[in-house]
Amino acid sequence: MNIAYYPGCSAHGSSLDYELSTQACCKALGITLNEISGWNCCGSTPAHATSHELSAALCGRNLDLAAKQGADLVVTPCPSCLSNLKAAKERLDDVDFRHKVNALLDAPLSQTLPESTSVMQAMAESVPLDVLAGKVTKSLAGLKLVAYYGCLMSRPRERMKFEDPENPMLMERMLEACGAEMLDFPLKTACCGAAFGIPNRKLTQQNSGRILNLAHDLQADAIVVACPLCQMNLDLRQGQAERGLNKVLNLPILYYTQFIGLALGLEPKDLGLKKLIVSPNNLLAKWAQAKN
Amino acid sequence: MRIGVFICHCGSNIGGTVDCAEVAKRAATFPDVVYATDPMYTCAEPGQAAIEAAIHEYALDGVVVASCSPRMHEPTFRRTVERAGLNPFMFEMANIREHVSWIGKDVEPNTNKATELVAMAVEKLRRNQPLFAQEFPVIKKVLIIGGGVAGIQAALDCADGGLPVILVEREATIGGKMAKLDKTFPTIDCSACILGPKMVDCAQHPNITLYAKSEIEDIGGYVGNFQVKIKKKATYVDWHKCTGCGTCLEKCPSKDVPDRFNEGVAKTRAITIAFPQAIPKKAVINADYCRQITKGKCGVCAKVCPTKAINYEMKDEVVTEEVGAIVAATGYDLVDWHVYQEYGGGKYPDVITSLAYERLMNASGPTGGHILRPSDGREPKNIVFVQCVGSRDRSIGRPGCSGFCCMYTAKQAILTKDHIPDSKSYVFYMDIRATGKLYDEFTRRAVEEYGTEYIRGRVSQIYPDGLGHLVVMGMDTLLGQPVEIKADLVVLAVGIEASAGAKELAEKLRISYDHAGFFMESHVKLKPVETNTAGVFVAGVCQGTKDIPASVAQGSACAAKVLGLLSRDTLSSNPQIARVNNMRCVVCGKCVRTCPFGAIKSVEERGRTQIRVIETMCQGCGLCTSTCPQGAIQLAHATDNQILAEVNALCQI
C-alpha cells in the first residue's frame, strides 16, 4: 500500500518531537511514509471557521497532491488536520460545493481523492498488537500511564470512525502491548482548552488543569497524548495549570510514539524527548529502575 | 341491484375540501345506483335514520357510505343496514376523509378522487354476497401474562367477577417492579404495604391459578378458544413441599450470586427467596451457581430442608391450558445504560440506577433501608440524580419520554433527605413533567420544603476523582454555564423499554409492537387495551409508559373487557374468511403450507382429498388467495373479481 504522509504545520514547529518519533516508530515498524511533496497547511480552525470552501480548498489541494503521487491512503499524526482532511473529502462529494472549491484553486481537484486516517490507526492496522509486542525490546513495565486522546480524535463519531467516541481504547491496547500499565482515565476525551490558550487563557488553564489534576490524583507517571495542541497545553502550559490548581504536578506529557519508540529500543534523542518542557528524567529513571 | 349512496360532509371535515353534493350528483349516474345524497353527519342518529328510511323508501338492497375510515364507523353502518333488514355485508364504505379531505386542500381534485373512491365502492358492492356469521362456544377462562401490578389487578378483577384465571409470571415471585420500590409518589405510601395485600389475594383467591417461574411457550387458537403451552421452569425445589422457612438460604455455601431482585446492589445465595413478602414464598435454586448442579458436590440445602423439598433432578415441564381470552401485562425493563461511556458504562460502583436506589432505601433491601454506597458502605452526603438517561435521546434511538422518572426522582430526593438529614440532593433535568393529580405539588415540595437543587441541563460526564468522590460535570442551561458537582453517589433515572422477550411474545400473540418493543393497542385513544387480535388485551407498561395508578386502571379495564367478552356463551365468527371452490381446486396444498394460522387443512371426504378452511381459525389475511395457482381459494368479501372490479372502476372513470 502506498501511504502518503501529511505531517501538518506543527510537525515542523511546536511538535517536532512528535514528528521525529512518528518517523522513527514507522521506520522501526516497517511502515513507509511518503511525505506529500509540496503540501500546505490544512487551514486549521481559522480556515473552517471562516469558510468551509476555503478549508476544503486547502485540504483538497493536499489530497489532490497525494492522489497524483499514487497514494491509496493519506495518514497524518495530527487529529485536527485529520478532521479537516476528512471533512473536506466528505463535503467535496457535493457537486456544487466542489465547483465553489475548484474556483478557489489554480487547477481543479482530481475526481477521486484518497481516504485519510490517523498514523495511530494505520499503525495498528499494519502492525497487529501481538506483532508489536514481539518487537518490544525494552518493555514499559513498571510505568503507570494514562492515555489522553483529546476531544477531536474520536469525534464526531461518523466522521472520525475512531472506536467509541467517549471511551476509545486503541492507545491503551498499543501501550499495554509495549508493557505499560494503563490506568482507566475517564477524562481521556475531554477538551484541553485547545486554541483558547491565547484568547481565553483561564479556560485552557481550567480545562487542562482538570485533566492534569485527575492524572495526578490517579498517580499516573505520565500522560500519553496523540495531538500536538493537547501536548502543548498540558506540557508547555502546565505551569499555568499548576498555579490555577495551587499544586505541583510535574507530570511529563509524552506522545504515544515516544513511548512506543522507547519500547522498541530507540534512543531518547531520536524521539525528541529533549523537546519536552516538563522533564521526563524522573520518569525515565523510574523506568530504568523498574527494568533492573 | 338497487344501491343507495351517502356522501357525508362530516361537518367541515370533508365538506370543507370536497364538493359532497357534486360527488353525490355524479354517483347517481353510476350503474345500479338509484339514490344518492349528501347528509351533514351520516353517523349521527338522524343520519342513520335517513339511511334506514332510504332503504325502505327506495327498496335498496345495498348501501355505500363515503365518509371516514372503516376502522372508525364500518361496524356502525353495518348495524344500520342490518336494522333496516339488509345483510350487514351488503354495505361498502369509501374513506374520503383520512384518504382525501384531510390530506389535500384543493376542492376540485379532492372531489374527483372522492368520486373515484365511491365508484370503486359501488362496483365492489355490486358483487357483494350476503355473508352469515357462525356461532361458536367460548372457554370461560382467562390467561394473564405477567404478575406485576397491572396483571395482578386484572387477575383479581376477573377472579372477583367469577372467571377462572391463569396467572403466569416469569420470575419466582409476582409483584413486578412495584414490589422492588420503597415508597410511591405522590403520597409516600409504602409500596409493599399497598401491593402486598393484593399479592396475597392472588395467592389465596380460589379462582386464580398461579404459575410462577413460568413462561409462555406457545399460543394457538383464536378468540374464545386459545390453547396455551406454559413452560414451568425447573426450580429444583418441590413447591408443594417447600414451606418457605428459609433454612436452606442460610446454609447455602454459594454466596457470590448476583441478586436480580436487588438490581445488582447485593449478592445472594444460589438458593433464594426473592424477598420476605414473595408470592409464592418458595425457594428457587439458581442452577448456574448451585454447587451440587454445577459440580455435583454439595447437597447442603437438601440435607437441611425439613420437608425434603429439594430435587436437583427437576426438569422444565410444559402444561397446556385452554382459555377464552388473554391479557398481556409484561411490563418493562430498563434501557441498557451501559452504552453511556461518558457515565462510566457501568465501571463505577457508585453510579447506580434509580431502581437499585429503591432497593437501597427499602427496609427489606440489602442494607435494611440505610442508604449506603455500594463501593465502600459509607453513607453518601452529596447525591446527584440524573434524569433522562436513555430517554429523550435520539443518539441512542430512544426519542420518547419514559414518563414517570421525573416523579420518582423527586420522591427519591425527598426520601433521601428523610433518610440522611444532612445530605444534599441535586437533580439534573431537561423538563419536569408532573402532569398527574397532585404531581406538580409534589415536585414543588421536593424543591421548596426539602431543598433539592434542581439544575436544568444534561450531564456530560461522570468520573471518579481518584480521591473517593465522583465528579459530575454538566450544564446549567438556565444560567448558561457549566457546573461541576462533587458527589458521593450518582443515581441515574434510566429510561424504559419493553421487557426482554416482549417481541417474541407479541409474535406468539399475533399482536404488533412499536420500535421500542411496546405492544400496539387497537386504537391509540378509543381502544387503549384492545389489540388487533380478537381476545387479546394489553395492560400496564407493556403497551407504553405508565405510572402505578394508570397501570392499575388498565388492569381493571382489561378485566372489564374480558368479563364482557366471556359473559357470552357463544361468539360469532367473522364470515370474511377464505372459501375453497372445490370445482377449481387441484389439491396442490400450497395454501395449507402458506397459512400462518394453521387454518387450512386437507381432509379425506368421500374417498377424495379436499381442502377445508377452519372458519373459526381463519383470520381473513388473504395470503392463501394470492398463493393459489388456480384462483380456487377466495376470500369472502374481497374476492379476485371484486378487487378487479374496483381496479376497473378506477381505471375507467
Tab-separated table of C-alpha atoms in Angstrom, chain B residues 113-447:
chain	number	residue	atom	x	y	z
B	113	LYS	CA	-60.723	11.490	-6.029
B	114	ALA	CA	-63.740	11.133	-3.747
B	115	THR	CA	-65.845	10.312	-6.805
B	116	GLU	CA	-63.370	7.637	-7.853
B	117	LEU	CA	-63.365	6.035	-4.417
B	118	VAL	CA	-67.184	5.993	-4.437
B	119	ALA	CA	-67.161	4.405	-7.901
B	120	MET	CA	-64.862	1.665	-6.607
B	121	ALA	CA	-67.120	1.032	-3.629
B	122	VAL	CA	-70.189	0.809	-5.862
B	123	GLU	CA	-68.515	-1.679	-8.224
B	124	LYS	CA	-67.435	-3.812	-5.290
B	125	LEU	CA	-70.881	-3.676	-3.705
B	126	ARG	CA	-72.465	-4.849	-6.962
B	127	ARG	CA	-70.528	-8.109	-6.472
B	128	ASN	CA	-71.085	-8.496	-2.713
B	129	GLN	CA	-72.787	-11.607	-1.362
B	130	PRO	CA	-74.700	-11.760	1.891
B	131	LEU	CA	-72.452	-13.388	4.486
B	132	PHE	CA	-73.567	-15.104	7.655
B	133	ALA	CA	-71.615	-15.466	10.878
B	134	GLN	CA	-71.432	-18.744	12.742
B	135	GLU	CA	-71.779	-19.100	16.462
B	136	PHE	CA	-69.149	-21.000	18.416
B	137	PRO	CA	-68.769	-21.720	22.135
B	138	VAL	CA	-66.217	-19.876	24.282
B	139	ILE	CA	-63.963	-21.142	27.044
B	140	LYS	CA	-64.744	-19.128	30.150
B	141	LYS	CA	-61.241	-18.763	31.480
B	142	VAL	CA	-58.607	-16.060	31.059
B	143	LEU	CA	-54.815	-16.153	30.822
B	144	ILE	CA	-52.911	-13.228	32.294
B	145	ILE	CA	-49.249	-12.962	31.315
B	146	GLY	CA	-47.205	-11.020	33.822
B	147	GLY	CA	-47.727	-10.671	37.558
B	148	GLY	CA	-46.830	-7.028	38.049
B	149	VAL	CA	-49.383	-4.633	39.478
B	150	ALA	CA	-51.306	-4.402	36.165
B	151	GLY	CA	-51.533	-8.171	35.800
B	152	ILE	CA	-52.414	-8.617	39.466
B	153	GLN	CA	-55.242	-6.081	39.176
B	154	ALA	CA	-56.573	-7.726	36.010
B	155	ALA	CA	-56.360	-11.152	37.666
B	156	LEU	CA	-58.161	-10.069	40.834
B	157	ASP	CA	-60.921	-8.208	38.977
B	158	CYS	CA	-61.522	-11.142	36.617
B	159	ALA	CA	-61.459	-13.619	39.500
B	160	ASP	CA	-63.852	-11.494	41.550
B	161	GLY	CA	-66.126	-11.457	38.524
B	162	GLY	CA	-66.289	-15.225	38.745
B	163	LEU	CA	-63.887	-16.063	35.966
B	164	PRO	CA	-61.164	-18.699	36.417
B	165	VAL	CA	-57.775	-17.027	35.931
B	166	ILE	CA	-54.410	-18.474	34.908
B	167	LEU	CA	-51.689	-16.036	36.028
B	168	VAL	CA	-48.255	-16.681	34.532
B	169	GLU	CA	-45.175	-14.945	35.941
B	170	ARG	CA	-41.652	-15.325	34.595
B	171	GLU	CA	-39.904	-14.515	37.877
B	172	ALA	CA	-40.131	-16.620	41.021
B	173	THR	CA	-42.481	-14.115	42.643
B	174	ILE	CA	-45.294	-11.907	41.477
B	175	GLY	CA	-45.196	-8.192	42.270
B	176	GLY	CA	-43.179	-6.982	39.305
B	177	LYS	CA	-41.291	-3.713	39.509
B	178	MET	CA	-43.638	-2.296	42.128
B	179	ALA	CA	-42.506	-4.944	44.623
B	180	LYS	CA	-38.985	-3.553	44.391
B	181	LEU	CA	-39.984	0.030	45.179
B	182	ASP	CA	-39.626	1.623	48.581
B	183	LYS	CA	-42.297	4.298	48.744
B	184	THR	CA	-44.574	5.600	45.992
B	185	PHE	CA	-45.322	9.116	44.772
B	186	PRO	CA	-47.104	11.432	45.414
B	187	THR	CA	-48.373	10.139	48.745
B	188	ILE	CA	-45.176	8.441	50.022
B	189	ASP	CA	-47.067	5.324	50.947
B	190	CYS	CA	-45.075	2.157	51.254
B	191	SER	CA	-45.143	0.147	48.046
B	192	ALA	CA	-45.035	-3.251	49.711
B	193	CYS	CA	-47.820	-2.236	52.126
B	194	ILE	CA	-50.264	-1.409	49.335
B	195	LEU	CA	-49.183	-4.126	46.899
B	196	GLY	CA	-48.647	-6.900	49.457
B	197	PRO	CA	-52.336	-7.500	50.232
B	198	LYS	CA	-53.136	-7.733	46.520
B	199	MET	CA	-50.341	-10.275	46.060
B	200	VAL	CA	-51.701	-12.339	48.962
B	201	ASP	CA	-55.202	-12.120	47.476
B	202	CYS	CA	-53.814	-13.537	44.231
B	203	ALA	CA	-52.318	-16.460	46.065
B	204	GLN	CA	-55.478	-17.160	48.058
B	205	HIS	CA	-58.205	-16.488	45.505
B	206	PRO	CA	-59.992	-19.728	44.629
B	207	ASN	CA	-60.378	-18.606	41.011
B	208	ILE	CA	-56.686	-17.856	40.418
B	209	THR	CA	-54.142	-20.475	39.392
B	210	LEU	CA	-50.628	-19.047	39.677
B	211	TYR	CA	-47.718	-20.284	37.604
B	212	ALA	CA	-44.602	-18.501	38.855
B	213	LYS	CA	-41.167	-19.085	37.320
B	214	SER	CA	-43.035	-19.971	34.131
B	215	GLU	CA	-43.072	-18.680	30.587
B	216	ILE	CA	-45.373	-18.846	27.606
B	217	GLU	CA	-44.070	-21.419	25.178
B	218	ASP	CA	-46.737	-21.302	22.519
B	219	ILE	CA	-50.196	-19.922	21.848
B	220	GLY	CA	-52.613	-21.414	19.365
B	221	GLY	CA	-56.288	-20.970	18.596
B	222	TYR	CA	-58.437	-17.864	18.447
B	223	VAL	CA	-60.713	-15.662	20.499
B	224	GLY	CA	-62.769	-17.794	22.849
B	225	ASN	CA	-60.628	-20.867	22.183
B	226	PHE	CA	-56.927	-20.326	22.815
B	227	GLN	CA	-54.624	-23.229	23.592
B	228	VAL	CA	-51.639	-22.089	25.614
B	229	LYS	CA	-48.498	-24.055	26.370
B	230	ILE	CA	-46.848	-22.870	29.573
B	231	LYS	CA	-43.294	-23.850	30.388
B	232	LYS	CA	-42.781	-24.281	34.111
B	233	LYS	CA	-39.080	-23.720	34.631
B	234	ALA	CA	-37.221	-26.131	36.854
B	235	THR	CA	-36.865	-24.562	40.316
B	236	TYR	CA	-35.157	-27.673	41.786
B	237	VAL	CA	-37.459	-27.253	44.769
B	238	ASP	CA	-40.756	-29.105	45.076
B	239	TRP	CA	-43.057	-26.200	45.802
B	240	HIS	CA	-45.753	-28.499	47.162
B	241	LYS	CA	-43.373	-29.424	49.953
B	242	CYS	CA	-41.461	-26.114	50.400
B	243	THR	CA	-42.784	-24.087	53.325
B	244	GLY	CA	-40.618	-21.033	52.658
B	245	CYS	CA	-38.887	-21.450	56.029
B	246	GLY	CA	-35.599	-20.147	54.639
B	247	THR	CA	-33.259	-22.629	56.359
B	248	CYS	CA	-31.683	-23.543	53.022
B	249	LEU	CA	-30.914	-19.874	52.255
B	250	GLU	CA	-28.869	-19.518	55.418
B	251	LYS	CA	-26.842	-22.660	54.871
B	252	CYS	CA	-26.152	-22.424	51.116
B	253	PRO	CA	-22.352	-22.062	50.727
B	254	SER	CA	-22.519	-20.435	47.260
B	255	LYS	CA	-22.571	-16.824	48.385
B	256	ASP	CA	-21.451	-14.688	45.475
B	257	VAL	CA	-24.525	-14.880	43.272
B	258	PRO	CA	-25.785	-11.701	41.523
B	259	ASP	CA	-29.096	-10.688	43.032
B	260	ARG	CA	-31.566	-9.843	40.282
B	261	PHE	CA	-34.263	-8.763	42.678
B	262	ASN	CA	-31.882	-6.308	44.348
B	263	GLU	CA	-30.818	-4.893	40.979
B	264	GLY	CA	-27.184	-5.848	41.405
B	265	VAL	CA	-26.523	-3.822	44.588
B	266	ALA	CA	-26.195	-7.001	46.655
B	267	LYS	CA	-25.188	-10.605	46.387
B	268	THR	CA	-27.375	-13.539	47.229
B	269	ARG	CA	-27.053	-17.311	47.553
B	270	ALA	CA	-27.589	-19.983	44.908
B	271	ILE	CA	-30.887	-20.838	46.574
B	272	THR	CA	-33.123	-17.850	47.206
B	273	ILE	CA	-36.489	-16.458	48.084
B	274	ALA	CA	-36.621	-13.075	46.353
B	275	PHE	CA	-37.887	-11.065	49.330
B	276	PRO	CA	-39.755	-11.646	52.567
B	277	GLN	CA	-43.222	-10.907	51.106
B	278	ALA	CA	-42.664	-13.011	47.967
B	279	ILE	CA	-45.719	-14.727	46.497
B	280	PRO	CA	-45.382	-17.659	46.251
B	281	LYS	CA	-42.948	-17.706	49.146
B	282	LYS	CA	-40.990	-20.641	47.820
B	283	ALA	CA	-37.272	-21.244	47.379
B	284	VAL	CA	-35.667	-21.442	43.939
B	285	ILE	CA	-32.223	-22.753	43.039
B	286	ASN	CA	-30.141	-20.785	40.535
B	287	ALA	CA	-28.679	-23.672	38.547
B	288	ASP	CA	-25.786	-21.572	37.210
B	289	TYR	CA	-24.365	-21.149	40.701
B	290	CYS	CA	-25.571	-24.246	42.592
B	291	ARG	CA	-22.532	-26.348	43.512
B	292	GLN	CA	-24.496	-29.582	43.509
B	293	ILE	CA	-25.806	-28.928	39.993
B	294	THR	CA	-22.621	-27.448	38.505
B	295	LYS	CA	-20.009	-29.572	40.278
B	296	GLY	CA	-22.019	-32.500	41.638
B	297	LYS	CA	-20.759	-31.822	45.155
B	298	CYS	CA	-22.585	-30.056	47.996
B	299	GLY	CA	-26.183	-31.006	48.670
B	300	VAL	CA	-26.322	-28.806	51.771
B	301	CYS	CA	-29.814	-27.485	51.103
B	302	ALA	CA	-31.156	-30.994	50.576
B	303	LYS	CA	-29.646	-32.015	53.921
B	304	VAL	CA	-31.075	-29.102	55.899
B	305	CYS	CA	-34.512	-28.929	54.271
B	306	PRO	CA	-37.005	-30.097	56.913
B	307	THR	CA	-39.600	-31.130	54.320
B	308	LYS	CA	-37.219	-32.814	51.847
B	309	ALA	CA	-38.342	-30.441	49.080
B	310	ILE	CA	-35.025	-30.185	47.204
B	311	ASN	CA	-34.867	-32.071	43.913
B	312	TYR	CA	-31.679	-31.483	41.900
B	313	GLU	CA	-33.018	-33.651	39.078
B	314	MET	CA	-36.039	-31.444	38.365
B	315	LYS	CA	-36.669	-30.651	34.671
B	316	ASP	CA	-38.687	-27.976	32.889
B	317	GLU	CA	-42.296	-29.034	32.442
B	318	VAL	CA	-44.823	-27.930	29.837
B	319	VAL	CA	-48.501	-27.708	30.749
B	320	THR	CA	-51.351	-26.836	28.417
B	321	GLU	CA	-54.238	-24.581	29.390
B	322	GLU	CA	-57.283	-23.610	27.365
B	323	VAL	CA	-58.596	-20.083	27.745
B	324	GLY	CA	-61.055	-17.766	26.037
B	325	ALA	CA	-59.101	-14.529	26.394
B	326	ILE	CA	-55.556	-13.362	27.096
B	327	VAL	CA	-54.242	-10.270	28.880
B	328	ALA	CA	-50.583	-9.364	28.280
B	329	ALA	CA	-49.150	-7.351	31.179
B	330	THR	CA	-45.452	-7.950	30.758
B	331	GLY	CA	-44.190	-4.583	31.933
B	332	TYR	CA	-40.804	-3.120	31.131
B	333	ASP	CA	-37.071	-3.291	31.589
B	334	LEU	CA	-34.543	-0.513	31.898
B	335	VAL	CA	-32.708	0.558	28.770
B	336	ASP	CA	-29.125	-0.710	28.766
B	337	TRP	CA	-27.486	2.476	30.089
B	338	HIS	CA	-24.012	0.971	29.758
B	339	VAL	CA	-23.882	2.482	26.268
B	340	TYR	CA	-23.172	5.770	28.016
B	341	GLN	CA	-19.380	5.551	28.277
B	342	GLU	CA	-19.374	9.149	29.499
B	343	TYR	CA	-21.163	7.905	32.640
B	344	GLY	CA	-18.637	5.124	33.033
B	345	GLY	CA	-20.595	2.480	31.162
B	346	GLY	CA	-21.112	0.535	34.390
B	347	LYS	CA	-17.492	0.761	35.573
B	348	TYR	CA	-18.130	2.832	38.673
B	349	PRO	CA	-19.933	1.054	41.529
B	350	ASP	CA	-21.342	4.315	42.923
B	351	VAL	CA	-23.154	5.196	39.706
B	352	ILE	CA	-26.390	3.224	40.064
B	353	THR	CA	-29.876	3.091	38.576
B	354	SER	CA	-32.850	4.548	40.370
B	355	LEU	CA	-34.315	1.055	40.673
B	356	ALA	CA	-31.158	-0.044	42.507
B	357	TYR	CA	-31.539	3.066	44.691
B	358	GLU	CA	-35.067	1.908	45.595
B	359	ARG	CA	-33.513	-1.304	46.912
B	360	LEU	CA	-31.018	0.699	48.989
B	361	MET	CA	-33.849	2.728	50.548
B	362	ASN	CA	-36.131	-0.257	51.060
B	363	ALA	CA	-36.338	-1.631	54.586
B	364	SER	CA	-36.393	-5.170	53.218
B	365	GLY	CA	-33.476	-4.398	50.898
B	366	PRO	CA	-29.860	-5.493	51.274
B	367	THR	CA	-28.916	-2.563	53.527
B	368	GLY	CA	-32.012	-2.755	55.694
B	369	GLY	CA	-33.176	0.607	54.417
B	370	HIS	CA	-29.963	2.509	55.143
B	371	ILE	CA	-28.615	4.359	52.128
B	372	LEU	CA	-25.018	3.179	51.812
B	373	ARG	CA	-22.626	3.444	48.873
B	374	PRO	CA	-22.099	0.135	47.077
B	375	SER	CA	-18.325	0.785	46.814
B	376	ASP	CA	-17.387	1.242	50.457
B	377	GLY	CA	-20.599	1.084	52.505
B	378	ARG	CA	-20.243	4.727	53.502
B	379	GLU	CA	-23.295	6.961	53.907
B	380	PRO	CA	-23.355	9.410	50.988
B	381	LYS	CA	-23.822	13.114	51.712
B	382	ASN	CA	-23.955	14.596	48.236
B	383	ILE	CA	-26.259	12.713	45.909
B	384	VAL	CA	-26.734	13.653	42.261
B	385	PHE	CA	-29.780	12.435	40.352
B	386	VAL	CA	-29.542	12.446	36.565
B	387	GLN	CA	-32.828	12.306	34.670
B	388	CYS	CA	-33.473	11.205	31.090
B	389	VAL	CA	-30.651	8.650	30.880
B	390	GLY	CA	-31.796	6.624	27.898
B	391	SER	CA	-34.940	8.683	27.421
B	392	ARG	CA	-35.443	11.588	25.026
B	393	ASP	CA	-32.099	10.775	23.450
B	394	ARG	CA	-32.145	10.327	19.710
B	395	SER	CA	-28.432	9.484	19.659
B	396	ILE	CA	-29.213	6.042	21.065
B	397	GLY	CA	-32.534	5.708	19.248
B	398	ARG	CA	-34.728	6.454	22.271
B	399	PRO	CA	-36.600	9.639	21.386
B	400	GLY	CA	-39.504	9.060	23.786
B	401	CYS	CA	-40.115	10.199	27.351
B	402	SER	CA	-40.197	7.421	29.935
B	403	GLY	CA	-42.983	9.235	31.734
B	404	PHE	CA	-42.573	8.519	35.413
B	405	CYS	CA	-38.892	9.322	36.064
B	406	CYS	CA	-39.477	12.997	36.955
B	407	MET	CA	-41.833	11.909	39.684
B	408	TYR	CA	-39.804	9.110	41.239
B	409	THR	CA	-36.679	11.272	41.125
B	410	ALA	CA	-38.486	13.945	43.138
B	411	LYS	CA	-39.644	11.200	45.502
B	412	GLN	CA	-36.140	9.804	45.869
B	413	ALA	CA	-34.773	13.276	46.598
B	414	ILE	CA	-37.399	13.763	49.314
B	415	LEU	CA	-36.772	10.337	50.843
B	416	THR	CA	-33.010	10.879	50.735
B	417	LYS	CA	-33.434	13.942	52.937
B	418	ASP	CA	-35.611	11.898	55.316
B	419	HIS	CA	-33.004	9.143	55.485
B	420	ILE	CA	-29.953	11.405	55.725
B	421	PRO	CA	-30.988	14.845	57.062
B	422	ASP	CA	-27.567	16.413	56.473
B	423	SER	CA	-27.455	15.280	52.849
B	424	LYS	CA	-27.769	17.457	49.780
B	425	SER	CA	-29.503	16.281	46.626
B	426	TYR	CA	-29.058	17.669	43.126
B	427	VAL	CA	-31.289	16.808	40.176
B	428	PHE	CA	-30.193	17.353	36.585
B	429	TYR	CA	-33.354	17.590	34.479
B	430	MET	CA	-34.483	18.565	30.990
B	431	ASP	CA	-38.088	19.480	31.816
B	432	ILE	CA	-40.127	18.489	34.823
B	433	ARG	CA	-43.098	16.501	33.614
B	434	ALA	CA	-45.505	16.289	36.519
B	435	THR	CA	-48.948	16.208	34.950
B	436	GLY	CA	-50.831	13.804	37.212
B	437	LYS	CA	-53.090	14.523	40.132
B	438	LEU	CA	-51.081	16.192	42.926
B	439	TYR	CA	-47.874	15.612	40.952
B	440	ASP	CA	-46.726	19.183	40.392
B	441	GLU	CA	-47.391	19.993	44.029
B	442	PHE	CA	-45.171	17.040	44.868
B	443	THR	CA	-42.197	18.125	42.782
B	444	ARG	CA	-42.559	21.653	44.191
B	445	ARG	CA	-42.313	20.135	47.638
B	446	ALA	CA	-39.013	18.473	46.755
B	447	VAL	CA	-37.650	21.889	45.820
